[in-house]
PDB file of C-alpha atoms in Angstrom:
ATOM      1  CA  UNK A   1     -98.280  93.319 -29.530  1.00  0.00           C
ATOM      2  CA  UNK A   2    -101.767  94.333 -30.688  1.00  0.00           C
ATOM      3  CA  UNK A   3    -101.818  97.102 -28.086  1.00  0.00           C
ATOM      4  CA  UNK A   4     -98.402  98.343 -29.251  1.00  0.00           C
ATOM      5  CA  UNK A   5     -99.640  98.423 -32.833  1.00  0.00           C
ATOM      6  CA  UNK A   6    -102.792 100.332 -31.926  1.00  0.00           C
ATOM      7  CA  UNK A   7    -100.835 102.875 -29.876  1.00  0.00           C
ATOM      8  CA  UNK A   8     -98.362 103.363 -32.717  1.00  0.00           C
ATOM      9  CA  UNK A   9    -101.168 103.733 -35.259  1.00  0.00           C
ATOM     10  CA  UNK A  10    -102.999 106.341 -33.179  1.00  0.00           C
ATOM     11  CA  UNK A  11     -99.729 108.187 -32.593  1.00  0.00           C
ATOM     12  CA  UNK A  12     -98.990 108.193 -36.329  1.00  0.00           C
ATOM     13  CA  UNK A  13    -102.415 109.637 -37.159  1.00  0.00           C
ATOM     14  CA  UNK A  14    -102.060 112.231 -34.393  1.00  0.00           C
ATOM     15  CA  UNK A  15     -98.622 113.317 -35.632  1.00  0.00           C
ATOM     16  CA  UNK A  16     -99.672 113.400 -39.280  1.00  0.00           C
ATOM     17  CA  UNK A  17    -102.924 115.206 -38.617  1.00  0.00           C
ATOM     18  CA  UNK A  18    -106.408 113.862 -39.229  1.00  0.00           C
ATOM     19  CA  UNK A  19    -108.155 116.846 -40.836  1.00  0.00           C
ATOM     20  CA  UNK A  20    -108.797 114.988 -44.108  1.00  0.00           C
ATOM     21  CA  UNK A  21    -109.773 111.612 -42.664  1.00  0.00           C
ATOM     22  CA  UNK A  22    -113.401 112.414 -43.557  1.00  0.00           C
ATOM     23  CA  UNK A  23    -112.363 111.900 -47.204  1.00  0.00           C
ATOM     24  CA  UNK A  24    -112.807 108.159 -46.574  1.00  0.00           C
ATOM     25  CA  UNK A  25    -116.562 108.637 -46.272  1.00  0.00           C
ATOM     26  CA  UNK A  26    -116.617 110.349 -49.682  1.00  0.00           C
ATOM     27  CA  UNK A  27    -114.460 107.764 -51.485  1.00  0.00           C
ATOM     28  CA  UNK A  28    -115.245 107.381 -55.201  1.00  0.00           C
ATOM     29  CA  UNK A  29    -116.924 104.022 -55.979  1.00  0.00           C
ATOM     30  CA  UNK A  30    -115.228 103.671 -59.362  1.00  0.00           C
ATOM     31  CA  UNK A  31    -111.760 104.032 -57.877  1.00  0.00           C
ATOM     32  CA  UNK A  32    -112.668 101.714 -54.999  1.00  0.00           C
ATOM     33  CA  UNK A  33    -113.523  99.073 -57.591  1.00  0.00           C
ATOM     34  CA  UNK A  34    -110.201  99.755 -59.325  1.00  0.00           C
ATOM     35  CA  UNK A  35    -108.376  99.320 -56.006  1.00  0.00           C
ATOM     36  CA  UNK A  36    -110.117  95.972 -55.446  1.00  0.00           C
ATOM     37  CA  UNK A  37    -109.192  94.894 -58.985  1.00  0.00           C
ATOM     38  CA  UNK A  38    -105.547  95.841 -58.384  1.00  0.00           C
ATOM     39  CA  UNK A  39    -105.570  94.050 -55.029  1.00  0.00           C
ATOM     40  CA  UNK A  40    -107.034  90.970 -56.683  1.00  0.00           C
ATOM     41  CA  UNK A  41    -104.239  91.044 -59.269  1.00  0.00           C
ATOM     42  CA  UNK A  42    -101.669  91.287 -56.452  1.00  0.00           C
ATOM     43  CA  UNK A  43    -103.088  88.206 -54.716  1.00  0.00           C
ATOM     44  CA  UNK A  44    -103.179  86.257 -57.991  1.00  0.00           C
ATOM     45  CA  UNK A  45     -99.535  87.085 -58.769  1.00  0.00           C
ATOM     46  CA  UNK A  46     -98.577  86.184 -55.192  1.00  0.00           C
ATOM     47  CA  UNK A  47    -100.410  82.867 -55.530  1.00  0.00           C
ATOM     48  CA  UNK A  48     -98.705  82.057 -58.831  1.00  0.00           C
ATOM     49  CA  UNK A  49     -95.267  82.761 -57.415  1.00  0.00           C
ATOM     50  CA  UNK A  50     -95.700  80.788 -54.193  1.00  0.00           C
ATOM     51  CA  UNK A  51     -97.382  77.887 -55.984  1.00  0.00           C
ATOM     52  CA  UNK A  52     -94.663  77.768 -58.614  1.00  0.00           C
ATOM     53  CA  UNK A  53     -91.958  77.740 -55.927  1.00  0.00           C
ATOM     54  CA  UNK A  54     -93.686  75.043 -53.857  1.00  0.00           C
ATOM     55  CA  UNK A  55     -94.345  72.814 -56.881  1.00  0.00           C
ATOM     56  CA  UNK A  56     -90.765  73.251 -58.066  1.00  0.00           C
ATOM     57  CA  UNK A  57     -89.357  72.194 -54.694  1.00  0.00           C
ATOM     58  CA  UNK A  58     -91.698  69.197 -54.413  1.00  0.00           C
ATOM     59  CA  UNK A  59     -91.280  68.301 -58.106  1.00  0.00           C
ATOM     60  CA  UNK A  60     -95.042  67.821 -58.315  1.00  0.00           C
ATOM     61  CA  UNK A  61     -98.189  69.856 -57.893  1.00  0.00           C
ATOM     62  CA  UNK A  62     -99.043  69.998 -54.205  1.00  0.00           C
ATOM     63  CA  UNK A  63    -102.304  71.962 -54.222  1.00  0.00           C
ATOM     64  CA  UNK A  64    -104.810  73.115 -56.800  1.00  0.00           C
ATOM     65  CA  UNK A  65    -104.546  76.807 -57.671  1.00  0.00           C
ATOM     66  CA  UNK A  66    -107.784  77.677 -55.777  1.00  0.00           C
ATOM     67  CA  UNK A  67    -106.280  75.942 -52.727  1.00  0.00           C
ATOM     68  CA  UNK A  68    -103.057  77.945 -53.052  1.00  0.00           C
ATOM     69  CA  UNK A  69    -105.110  81.141 -53.378  1.00  0.00           C
ATOM     70  CA  UNK A  70    -107.322  80.320 -50.386  1.00  0.00           C
ATOM     71  CA  UNK A  71    -104.285  79.424 -48.233  1.00  0.00           C
ATOM     72  CA  UNK A  72    -102.521  82.665 -49.155  1.00  0.00           C
ATOM     73  CA  UNK A  73    -105.585  84.784 -48.394  1.00  0.00           C
ATOM     74  CA  UNK A  74    -106.196  82.947 -45.123  1.00  0.00           C
ATOM     75  CA  UNK A  75    -102.659  83.881 -44.088  1.00  0.00           C
ATOM     76  CA  UNK A  76    -103.346  87.500 -45.072  1.00  0.00           C
ATOM     77  CA  UNK A  77    -106.551  87.659 -43.036  1.00  0.00           C
ATOM     78  CA  UNK A  78    -104.871  86.091 -40.006  1.00  0.00           C
ATOM     79  CA  UNK A  79    -101.974  88.502 -40.576  1.00  0.00           C
ATOM     80  CA  UNK A  80    -104.329  91.372 -39.781  1.00  0.00           C
ATOM     81  CA  UNK A  81    -104.508  90.138 -36.194  1.00  0.00           C
ATOM     82  CA  UNK A  82    -101.086  88.529 -35.615  1.00  0.00           C
ATOM     83  CA  UNK A  83     -97.619  89.390 -36.972  1.00  0.00           C
ATOM     84  CA  UNK A  84     -97.671  88.739 -40.714  1.00  0.00           C
ATOM     85  CA  UNK A  85     -94.546  86.556 -40.777  1.00  0.00           C
ATOM     86  CA  UNK A  86     -96.109  84.230 -38.215  1.00  0.00           C
ATOM     87  CA  UNK A  87     -99.378  83.955 -40.156  1.00  0.00           C
ATOM     88  CA  UNK A  88     -97.556  83.397 -43.447  1.00  0.00           C
ATOM     89  CA  UNK A  89     -95.442  80.559 -42.115  1.00  0.00           C
ATOM     90  CA  UNK A  90     -98.177  79.009 -39.986  1.00  0.00           C
ATOM     91  CA  UNK A  91    -101.059  78.908 -42.482  1.00  0.00           C
ATOM     92  CA  UNK A  92     -99.033  78.045 -45.569  1.00  0.00           C
ATOM     93  CA  UNK A  93     -96.977  75.450 -43.700  1.00  0.00           C
ATOM     94  CA  UNK A  94    -100.147  73.707 -42.493  1.00  0.00           C
ATOM     95  CA  UNK A  95    -101.706  73.857 -45.989  1.00  0.00           C
ATOM     96  CA  UNK A  96     -98.687  72.265 -47.689  1.00  0.00           C
ATOM     97  CA  UNK A  97     -97.999  69.595 -45.069  1.00  0.00           C
ATOM     98  CA  UNK A  98    -101.703  68.824 -44.548  1.00  0.00           C
ATOM     99  CA  UNK A  99    -103.535  69.215 -47.866  1.00  0.00           C
ATOM    100  CA  UNK A 100    -100.384  68.950 -49.968  1.00  0.00           C
ATOM    101  CA  UNK A 101     -98.912  66.084 -47.935  1.00  0.00           C
ATOM    102  CA  UNK A 102     -95.385  67.341 -48.433  1.00  0.00           C
ATOM    103  CA  UNK A 103     -92.476  67.388 -45.994  1.00  0.00           C
ATOM    104  CA  UNK A 104     -92.038  70.141 -43.398  1.00  0.00           C
ATOM    105  CA  UNK A 105     -88.703  71.026 -45.028  1.00  0.00           C
ATOM    106  CA  UNK A 106     -90.278  71.736 -48.433  1.00  0.00           C
ATOM    107  CA  UNK A 107     -93.165  73.653 -46.859  1.00  0.00           C
ATOM    108  CA  UNK A 108     -90.844  75.890 -44.829  1.00  0.00           C
ATOM    109  CA  UNK A 109     -88.441  76.371 -47.761  1.00  0.00           C
ATOM    110  CA  UNK A 110     -91.284  77.453 -50.073  1.00  0.00           C
ATOM    111  CA  UNK A 111     -92.417  80.178 -47.654  1.00  0.00           C
ATOM    112  CA  UNK A 112     -88.834  81.329 -47.029  1.00  0.00           C
ATOM    113  CA  UNK A 113     -87.978  81.495 -50.742  1.00  0.00           C
ATOM    114  CA  UNK A 114     -91.229  83.294 -51.511  1.00  0.00           C
ATOM    115  CA  UNK A 115     -90.204  86.025 -49.080  1.00  0.00           C
ATOM    116  CA  UNK A 116     -86.557  86.049 -50.174  1.00  0.00           C
ATOM    117  CA  UNK A 117     -87.525  86.868 -53.762  1.00  0.00           C
ATOM    118  CA  UNK A 118     -89.328  89.943 -52.404  1.00  0.00           C
ATOM    119  CA  UNK A 119     -86.405  90.913 -50.185  1.00  0.00           C
ATOM    120  CA  UNK A 120     -83.972  90.627 -53.114  1.00  0.00           C
ATOM    121  CA  UNK A 121     -85.978  93.154 -55.124  1.00  0.00           C
ATOM    122  CA  UNK A 122     -86.863  95.442 -52.220  1.00  0.00           C
ATOM    123  CA  UNK A 123     -83.330  95.534 -50.817  1.00  0.00           C
ATOM    124  CA  UNK A 124     -81.761  96.433 -54.175  1.00  0.00           C
ATOM    125  CA  UNK A 125     -84.450  99.000 -55.039  1.00  0.00           C
ATOM    126  CA  UNK A 126     -84.334 100.651 -51.605  1.00  0.00           C
ATOM    127  CA  UNK A 127     -81.297 102.925 -52.128  1.00  0.00           C
ATOM    128  CA  UNK A 128     -82.215 104.350 -55.566  1.00  0.00           C
ATOM    129  CA  UNK A 129     -85.842 104.772 -54.502  1.00  0.00           C
ATOM    130  CA  UNK A 130     -84.890 106.770 -51.403  1.00  0.00           C
ATOM    131  CA  UNK A 131     -82.465 108.924 -53.378  1.00  0.00           C
ATOM    132  CA  UNK A 132     -85.044 109.629 -56.075  1.00  0.00           C
ATOM    133  CA  UNK A 133     -87.763 110.279 -53.506  1.00  0.00           C
ATOM    134  CA  UNK A 134     -85.675 112.819 -51.623  1.00  0.00           C
ATOM    135  CA  UNK A 135     -84.128 114.394 -54.717  1.00  0.00           C
ATOM    136  CA  UNK A 136     -80.620 113.866 -53.341  1.00  0.00           C
ATOM    137  CA  UNK A 137     -77.849 113.146 -55.836  1.00  0.00           C
ATOM    138  CA  UNK A 138     -79.273 114.834 -58.904  1.00  0.00           C
ATOM    139  CA  UNK A 139     -79.875 113.262 -62.314  1.00  0.00           C
ATOM    140  CA  UNK A 140     -77.104 110.672 -61.950  1.00  0.00           C
ATOM    141  CA  UNK A 141     -79.357 108.815 -59.507  1.00  0.00           C
ATOM    142  CA  UNK A 142     -81.465 107.650 -62.460  1.00  0.00           C
ATOM    143  CA  UNK A 143     -78.521 105.486 -63.513  1.00  0.00           C
ATOM    144  CA  UNK A 144     -79.238 103.323 -60.456  1.00  0.00           C
ATOM    145  CA  UNK A 145     -82.661 102.343 -61.829  1.00  0.00           C
ATOM    146  CA  UNK A 146     -81.376 100.067 -64.647  1.00  0.00           C
ATOM    147  CA  UNK A 147     -78.639  98.864 -62.282  1.00  0.00           C
ATOM    148  CA  UNK A 148     -81.286  97.749 -59.794  1.00  0.00           C
ATOM    149  CA  UNK A 149     -83.256  96.094 -62.611  1.00  0.00           C
ATOM    150  CA  UNK A 150     -80.186  93.966 -63.422  1.00  0.00           C
ATOM    151  CA  UNK A 151     -78.816  93.307 -59.935  1.00  0.00           C
ATOM    152  CA  UNK A 152     -82.117  92.153 -58.396  1.00  0.00           C
ATOM    153  CA  UNK A 153     -82.712  89.308 -60.906  1.00  0.00           C
ATOM    154  CA  UNK A 154     -79.030  88.341 -60.636  1.00  0.00           C
ATOM    155  CA  UNK A 155     -79.500  87.830 -56.888  1.00  0.00           C
ATOM    156  CA  UNK A 156     -82.752  85.935 -57.469  1.00  0.00           C
ATOM    157  CA  UNK A 157     -80.942  83.513 -59.794  1.00  0.00           C
ATOM    158  CA  UNK A 158     -78.761  82.487 -56.838  1.00  0.00           C
ATOM    159  CA  UNK A 159     -81.604  81.881 -54.388  1.00  0.00           C
ATOM    160  CA  UNK A 160     -82.389  78.354 -55.602  1.00  0.00           C
ATOM    161  CA  UNK A 161     -78.764  77.124 -55.463  1.00  0.00           C
ATOM    162  CA  UNK A 162     -78.314  78.892 -52.105  1.00  0.00           C
ATOM    163  CA  UNK A 163     -81.366  77.083 -50.736  1.00  0.00           C
ATOM    164  CA  UNK A 164     -79.939  73.737 -51.886  1.00  0.00           C
ATOM    165  CA  UNK A 165     -76.560  74.489 -50.286  1.00  0.00           C
ATOM    166  CA  UNK A 166     -78.169  75.494 -46.963  1.00  0.00           C
ATOM    167  CA  UNK A 167     -80.380  72.397 -47.036  1.00  0.00           C
ATOM    168  CA  UNK A 168     -77.325  70.197 -47.624  1.00  0.00           C
ATOM    169  CA  UNK A 169     -75.401  71.781 -44.755  1.00  0.00           C
ATOM    170  CA  UNK A 170     -78.377  71.422 -42.405  1.00  0.00           C
ATOM    171  CA  UNK A 171     -78.857  67.827 -43.526  1.00  0.00           C
ATOM    172  CA  UNK A 172     -75.310  66.945 -42.531  1.00  0.00           C
ATOM    173  CA  UNK A 173     -75.709  68.711 -39.190  1.00  0.00           C
ATOM    174  CA  UNK A 174     -79.003  67.040 -38.311  1.00  0.00           C
ATOM    175  CA  UNK A 175     -77.611  63.658 -39.416  1.00  0.00           C
ATOM    176  CA  UNK A 176     -75.062  63.877 -36.612  1.00  0.00           C
ATOM    177  CA  UNK A 177     -77.832  64.705 -34.150  1.00  0.00           C
ATOM    178  CA  UNK A 178     -79.773  61.735 -35.499  1.00  0.00           C
ATOM    179  CA  UNK A 179     -77.172  59.348 -34.087  1.00  0.00           C
ATOM    180  CA  UNK A 180     -78.865  59.721 -30.720  1.00  0.00           C
ATOM    181  CA  UNK A 181     -81.260  57.061 -29.502  1.00  0.00           C
ATOM    182  CA  UNK A 182     -84.935  57.545 -28.783  1.00  0.00           C
ATOM    183  CA  UNK A 183     -87.575  59.888 -30.184  1.00  0.00           C
ATOM    184  CA  UNK A 184     -85.212  62.857 -30.426  1.00  0.00           C
ATOM    185  CA  UNK A 185     -82.818  60.870 -32.595  1.00  0.00           C
ATOM    186  CA  UNK A 186     -85.728  59.709 -34.791  1.00  0.00           C
ATOM    187  CA  UNK A 187     -86.859  63.308 -35.191  1.00  0.00           C
ATOM    188  CA  UNK A 188     -83.456  64.517 -36.377  1.00  0.00           C
ATOM    189  CA  UNK A 189     -83.050  61.527 -38.707  1.00  0.00           C
ATOM    190  CA  UNK A 190     -86.339  62.400 -40.397  1.00  0.00           C
ATOM    191  CA  UNK A 191     -85.312  66.045 -40.688  1.00  0.00           C
ATOM    192  CA  UNK A 192     -81.940  65.048 -42.113  1.00  0.00           C
ATOM    193  CA  UNK A 193     -83.586  62.887 -44.752  1.00  0.00           C
ATOM    194  CA  UNK A 194     -86.060  65.618 -45.676  1.00  0.00           C
ATOM    195  CA  UNK A 195     -83.292  68.191 -45.970  1.00  0.00           C
ATOM    196  CA  UNK A 196     -81.201  65.793 -48.050  1.00  0.00           C
ATOM    197  CA  UNK A 197     -84.064  65.392 -50.539  1.00  0.00           C
ATOM    198  CA  UNK A 198     -84.544  69.162 -50.603  1.00  0.00           C
ATOM    199  CA  UNK A 199     -80.852  69.671 -51.362  1.00  0.00           C
ATOM    200  CA  UNK A 200     -81.175  67.283 -54.296  1.00  0.00           C
ATOM    201  CA  UNK A 201     -84.071  69.095 -55.991  1.00  0.00           C
ATOM    202  CA  UNK A 202     -83.386  69.267 -59.729  1.00  0.00           C
ATOM    203  CA  UNK A 203     -85.799  72.099 -60.494  1.00  0.00           C
ATOM    204  CA  UNK A 204     -85.147  75.803 -59.983  1.00  0.00           C
ATOM    205  CA  UNK A 205     -83.269  76.151 -63.248  1.00  0.00           C
ATOM    206  CA  UNK A 206     -82.185  79.665 -64.348  1.00  0.00           C
ATOM    207  CA  UNK A 207     -85.267  79.901 -66.575  1.00  0.00           C
ATOM    208  CA  UNK A 208     -87.549  79.035 -63.690  1.00  0.00           C
ATOM    209  CA  UNK A 209     -85.818  81.533 -61.399  1.00  0.00           C
ATOM    210  CA  UNK A 210     -86.163  84.251 -64.044  1.00  0.00           C
ATOM    211  CA  UNK A 211     -89.860  83.417 -64.405  1.00  0.00           C
ATOM    212  CA  UNK A 212     -90.320  83.839 -60.634  1.00  0.00           C
ATOM    213  CA  UNK A 213     -88.278  87.063 -60.786  1.00  0.00           C
ATOM    214  CA  UNK A 214     -90.587  88.405 -63.507  1.00  0.00           C
ATOM    215  CA  UNK A 215     -93.655  87.666 -61.362  1.00  0.00           C
ATOM    216  CA  UNK A 216     -91.922  89.414 -58.428  1.00  0.00           C
ATOM    217  CA  UNK A 217     -91.415  92.581 -60.496  1.00  0.00           C
ATOM    218  CA  UNK A 218     -95.008  92.476 -61.741  1.00  0.00           C
ATOM    219  CA  UNK A 219     -96.270  91.965 -58.196  1.00  0.00           C
ATOM    220  CA  UNK A 220     -94.302  94.991 -56.962  1.00  0.00           C
ATOM    221  CA  UNK A 221     -95.770  97.156 -59.714  1.00  0.00           C
ATOM    222  CA  UNK A 222     -99.292  95.952 -58.971  1.00  0.00           C
ATOM    223  CA  UNK A 223     -98.818  96.812 -55.295  1.00  0.00           C
ATOM    224  CA  UNK A 224     -97.917 100.366 -56.299  1.00  0.00           C
ATOM    225  CA  UNK A 225    -100.988 100.546 -58.540  1.00  0.00           C
ATOM    226  CA  UNK A 226    -103.170  99.290 -55.665  1.00  0.00           C
ATOM    227  CA  UNK A 227    -101.927 102.012 -53.295  1.00  0.00           C
ATOM    228  CA  UNK A 228    -102.320 104.651 -56.028  1.00  0.00           C
ATOM    229  CA  UNK A 229    -105.927 103.659 -56.743  1.00  0.00           C
ATOM    230  CA  UNK A 230    -106.696 103.849 -53.011  1.00  0.00           C
ATOM    231  CA  UNK A 231    -105.314 107.405 -53.022  1.00  0.00           C
ATOM    232  CA  UNK A 232    -107.392 108.258 -56.110  1.00  0.00           C
ATOM    233  CA  UNK A 233    -110.513 106.862 -54.452  1.00  0.00           C
ATOM    234  CA  UNK A 234    -109.919 109.291 -51.587  1.00  0.00           C
ATOM    235  CA  UNK A 235    -109.215 112.170 -53.952  1.00  0.00           C
ATOM    236  CA  UNK A 236    -105.625 112.515 -52.693  1.00  0.00           C
ATOM    237  CA  UNK A 237    -102.995 114.125 -54.958  1.00  0.00           C
ATOM    238  CA  UNK A 238    -100.340 111.359 -54.761  1.00  0.00           C
ATOM    239  CA  UNK A 239     -98.991 110.120 -58.086  1.00  0.00           C
ATOM    240  CA  UNK A 240     -98.208 106.529 -59.061  1.00  0.00           C
ATOM    241  CA  UNK A 241     -94.437 107.110 -59.248  1.00  0.00           C
ATOM    242  CA  UNK A 242     -94.391 108.121 -55.581  1.00  0.00           C
ATOM    243  CA  UNK A 243     -95.859 104.762 -54.608  1.00  0.00           C
ATOM    244  CA  UNK A 244     -93.340 102.970 -56.825  1.00  0.00           C
ATOM    245  CA  UNK A 245     -90.604 104.702 -54.819  1.00  0.00           C
ATOM    246  CA  UNK A 246     -92.020 104.294 -51.309  1.00  0.00           C
ATOM    247  CA  UNK A 247     -93.067 100.672 -51.830  1.00  0.00           C
ATOM    248  CA  UNK A 248     -89.623  99.170 -51.189  1.00  0.00           C
ATOM    249  CA  UNK A 249     -89.154 100.587 -47.698  1.00  0.00           C
ATOM    250  CA  UNK A 250     -92.809 100.145 -46.712  1.00  0.00           C
ATOM    251  CA  UNK A 251     -92.878  96.472 -47.742  1.00  0.00           C
ATOM    252  CA  UNK A 252     -89.544  95.821 -46.058  1.00  0.00           C
ATOM    253  CA  UNK A 253     -91.040  97.202 -42.841  1.00  0.00           C
ATOM    254  CA  UNK A 254     -93.554  94.329 -42.945  1.00  0.00           C
ATOM    255  CA  UNK A 255     -90.672  91.839 -42.862  1.00  0.00           C
ATOM    256  CA  UNK A 256     -89.507  93.094 -39.466  1.00  0.00           C
ATOM    257  CA  UNK A 257     -92.905  94.211 -38.129  1.00  0.00           C
ATOM    258  CA  UNK A 258     -93.850  92.509 -34.856  1.00  0.00           C
ATOM    259  CA  UNK A 259     -97.349  94.019 -34.635  1.00  0.00           C
ATOM    260  CA  UNK A 260    -100.474  92.517 -36.273  1.00  0.00           C
ATOM    261  CA  UNK A 261    -100.551  93.488 -39.948  1.00  0.00           C
ATOM    262  CA  UNK A 262     -97.597  95.794 -39.335  1.00  0.00           C
ATOM    263  CA  UNK A 263    -100.035  98.129 -37.586  1.00  0.00           C
ATOM    264  CA  UNK A 264     -98.263 101.341 -36.617  1.00  0.00           C
ATOM    265  CA  UNK A 265     -94.909 100.262 -38.069  1.00  0.00           C
ATOM    266  CA  UNK A 266     -96.009 100.157 -41.713  1.00  0.00           C
ATOM    267  CA  UNK A 267     -98.027 103.330 -41.169  1.00  0.00           C
ATOM    268  CA  UNK A 268     -95.036 105.103 -39.667  1.00  0.00           C
ATOM    269  CA  UNK A 269     -93.081 104.117 -42.759  1.00  0.00           C
ATOM    270  CA  UNK A 270     -95.728 105.692 -44.994  1.00  0.00           C
ATOM    271  CA  UNK A 271     -95.640 108.891 -42.927  1.00  0.00           C
ATOM    272  CA  UNK A 272     -91.880 109.290 -43.193  1.00  0.00           C
ATOM    273  CA  UNK A 273     -91.545 108.292 -46.837  1.00  0.00           C
ATOM    274  CA  UNK A 274     -94.500 110.248 -48.189  1.00  0.00           C
ATOM    275  CA  UNK A 275     -93.352 113.276 -46.206  1.00  0.00           C
ATOM    276  CA  UNK A 276     -89.899 112.784 -47.750  1.00  0.00           C
ATOM    277  CA  UNK A 277     -91.608 112.957 -51.136  1.00  0.00           C
ATOM    278  CA  UNK A 278     -93.238 116.274 -50.228  1.00  0.00           C
ATOM    279  CA  UNK A 279     -96.760 115.007 -49.505  1.00  0.00           C
ATOM    280  CA  UNK A 280     -98.654 117.175 -46.935  1.00  0.00           C
ATOM    281  CA  UNK A 281     -99.239 115.546 -43.539  1.00  0.00           C
ATOM    282  CA  UNK A 282    -103.042 115.828 -43.796  1.00  0.00           C
ATOM    283  CA  UNK A 283    -102.971 113.945 -47.096  1.00  0.00           C
ATOM    284  CA  UNK A 284    -100.734 111.284 -45.578  1.00  0.00           C
ATOM    285  CA  UNK A 285    -103.106 110.829 -42.630  1.00  0.00           C
ATOM    286  CA  UNK A 286    -106.100 110.374 -44.929  1.00  0.00           C
ATOM    287  CA  UNK A 287    -104.212 107.827 -47.023  1.00  0.00           C
ATOM    288  CA  UNK A 288    -103.033 105.822 -43.997  1.00  0.00           C
ATOM    289  CA  UNK A 289    -106.556 105.463 -42.634  1.00  0.00           C
ATOM    290  CA  UNK A 290    -107.905 104.732 -46.113  1.00  0.00           C
ATOM    291  CA  UNK A 291    -105.435 101.973 -46.876  1.00  0.00           C
ATOM    292  CA  UNK A 292    -106.059 100.391 -43.471  1.00  0.00           C
ATOM    293  CA  UNK A 293    -109.804 100.423 -44.151  1.00  0.00           C
ATOM    294  CA  UNK A 294    -109.084  98.831 -47.510  1.00  0.00           C
ATOM    295  CA  UNK A 295    -107.005  96.022 -45.986  1.00  0.00           C
ATOM    296  CA  UNK A 296    -109.585  95.146 -43.341  1.00  0.00           C
ATOM    297  CA  UNK A 297    -112.276  95.017 -46.040  1.00  0.00           C
ATOM    298  CA  UNK A 298    -110.439  93.553 -49.008  1.00  0.00           C
ATOM    299  CA  UNK A 299    -108.685  90.531 -47.476  1.00  0.00           C
ATOM    300  CA  UNK A 300    -111.695  89.052 -45.632  1.00  0.00           C
ATOM    301  CA  UNK A 301    -113.848  89.552 -48.746  1.00  0.00           C
ATOM    302  CA  UNK A 302    -111.278  87.913 -51.029  1.00  0.00           C
ATOM    303  CA  UNK A 303    -110.797  85.081 -48.533  1.00  0.00           C
ATOM    304  CA  UNK A 304    -114.543  84.395 -48.603  1.00  0.00           C
ATOM    305  CA  UNK A 305    -114.508  84.313 -52.411  1.00  0.00           C
ATOM    306  CA  UNK A 306    -111.488  82.004 -52.393  1.00  0.00           C
ATOM    307  CA  UNK A 307    -113.287  79.562 -50.076  1.00  0.00           C
ATOM    308  CA  UNK A 308    -116.224  79.460 -52.480  1.00  0.00           C
ATOM    309  CA  UNK A 309    -113.862  78.819 -55.391  1.00  0.00           C
ATOM    310  CA  UNK A 310    -112.148  76.043 -53.450  1.00  0.00           C
ATOM    311  CA  UNK A 311    -115.441  74.370 -52.529  1.00  0.00           C
ATOM    312  CA  UNK A 312    -116.640  74.497 -56.132  1.00  0.00           C
ATOM    313  CA  UNK A 313    -113.396  72.932 -57.321  1.00  0.00           C
ATOM    314  CA  UNK A 314    -112.686  70.287 -54.696  1.00  0.00           C
ATOM    315  CA  UNK A 315    -110.029  68.624 -56.824  1.00  0.00           C
ATOM    316  CA  UNK A 316    -107.391  66.541 -55.135  1.00  0.00           C
ATOM    317  CA  UNK A 317    -103.748  67.453 -55.920  1.00  0.00           C
ATOM    318  CA  UNK A 318    -103.303  64.094 -57.623  1.00  0.00           C
ATOM    319  CA  UNK A 319    -106.156  64.847 -60.096  1.00  0.00           C
ATOM    320  CA  UNK A 320    -105.448  68.507 -60.664  1.00  0.00           C
ATOM    321  CA  UNK A 321    -102.936  67.931 -63.438  1.00  0.00           C
ATOM    322  CA  UNK A 322     -99.268  68.715 -63.657  1.00  0.00           C
ATOM    323  CA  UNK A 323     -97.730  72.136 -63.514  1.00  0.00           C
ATOM    324  CA  UNK A 324     -96.097  73.270 -66.761  1.00  0.00           C
ATOM    325  CA  UNK A 325     -92.556  74.288 -65.884  1.00  0.00           C
ATOM    326  CA  UNK A 326     -90.513  76.538 -68.208  1.00  0.00           C
ATOM    327  CA  UNK A 327     -88.282  73.601 -69.114  1.00  0.00           C
ATOM    328  CA  UNK A 328     -91.213  71.336 -69.867  1.00  0.00           C
ATOM    329  CA  UNK A 329     -90.701  69.318 -66.680  1.00  0.00           C
ATOM    330  CA  UNK A 330     -93.460  68.266 -64.283  1.00  0.00           C
TER     331      UNK A 330
END
């Protein structure tokens, strides 16, 4: 898979043209710092959302916030070398079941819901963003922007109840499998019990779902700002609105990407979408290489900082205090 990603990446750069790749060596330090600040804000918002979801499902605080941040960044670093979905599930699952001492069902559900909130926004925003990017449809297309801003949160409000319904259905199915004797039967009985508790979670009220939805919107905007500041650091004439429009399809490509870090697949998405927005191929090539250089620098650096923060605050989950939920519950 790594070889496929590398081949795709090289092919993308070759097709786009690499005449302006030297711009990376002349990147502006001030804008590089701004890109790191935006990336930091993205990781913080991602941490808040995942931690809030996990604590809501467990009905208690599982990890300290530095531990959530370090686990998230570890998954991002590993995701540079293996498919991102695998690193996300693997690292976060181990962190919650090991350090957080929660059930496998809650750990898996937290990672799935964290991604589903993104997919709800990205899927709804995809059509209007592509229409606006290409200029197809005229001014009426702008009507779809407020529609997307209403429909996406409406879908997010249903994710919690949908998770509980799925957990209940799976609990009943695994309970039947648990009637078997031996270790296999014991395994399914434990899974059935864990799923039954997950289906009975009382949190994930509408206010909590709207709070997570708000963080999801903020996170999407910060991602666009991060890509824009990378372009500014390279002196590339790509405006912020373009990144707001291309972000939906590019981030969705990471969901289905089977190469490490979406290498080649995500880059191909940038090529097609930025070209659709009228960006010259040489500019696209410089941006693709620049944002890859940023990822392979930013995530390891942030992971190192997160480890230092975690070591300085080695607080057990039981002593870290309770999480303030919107409804005042803990």
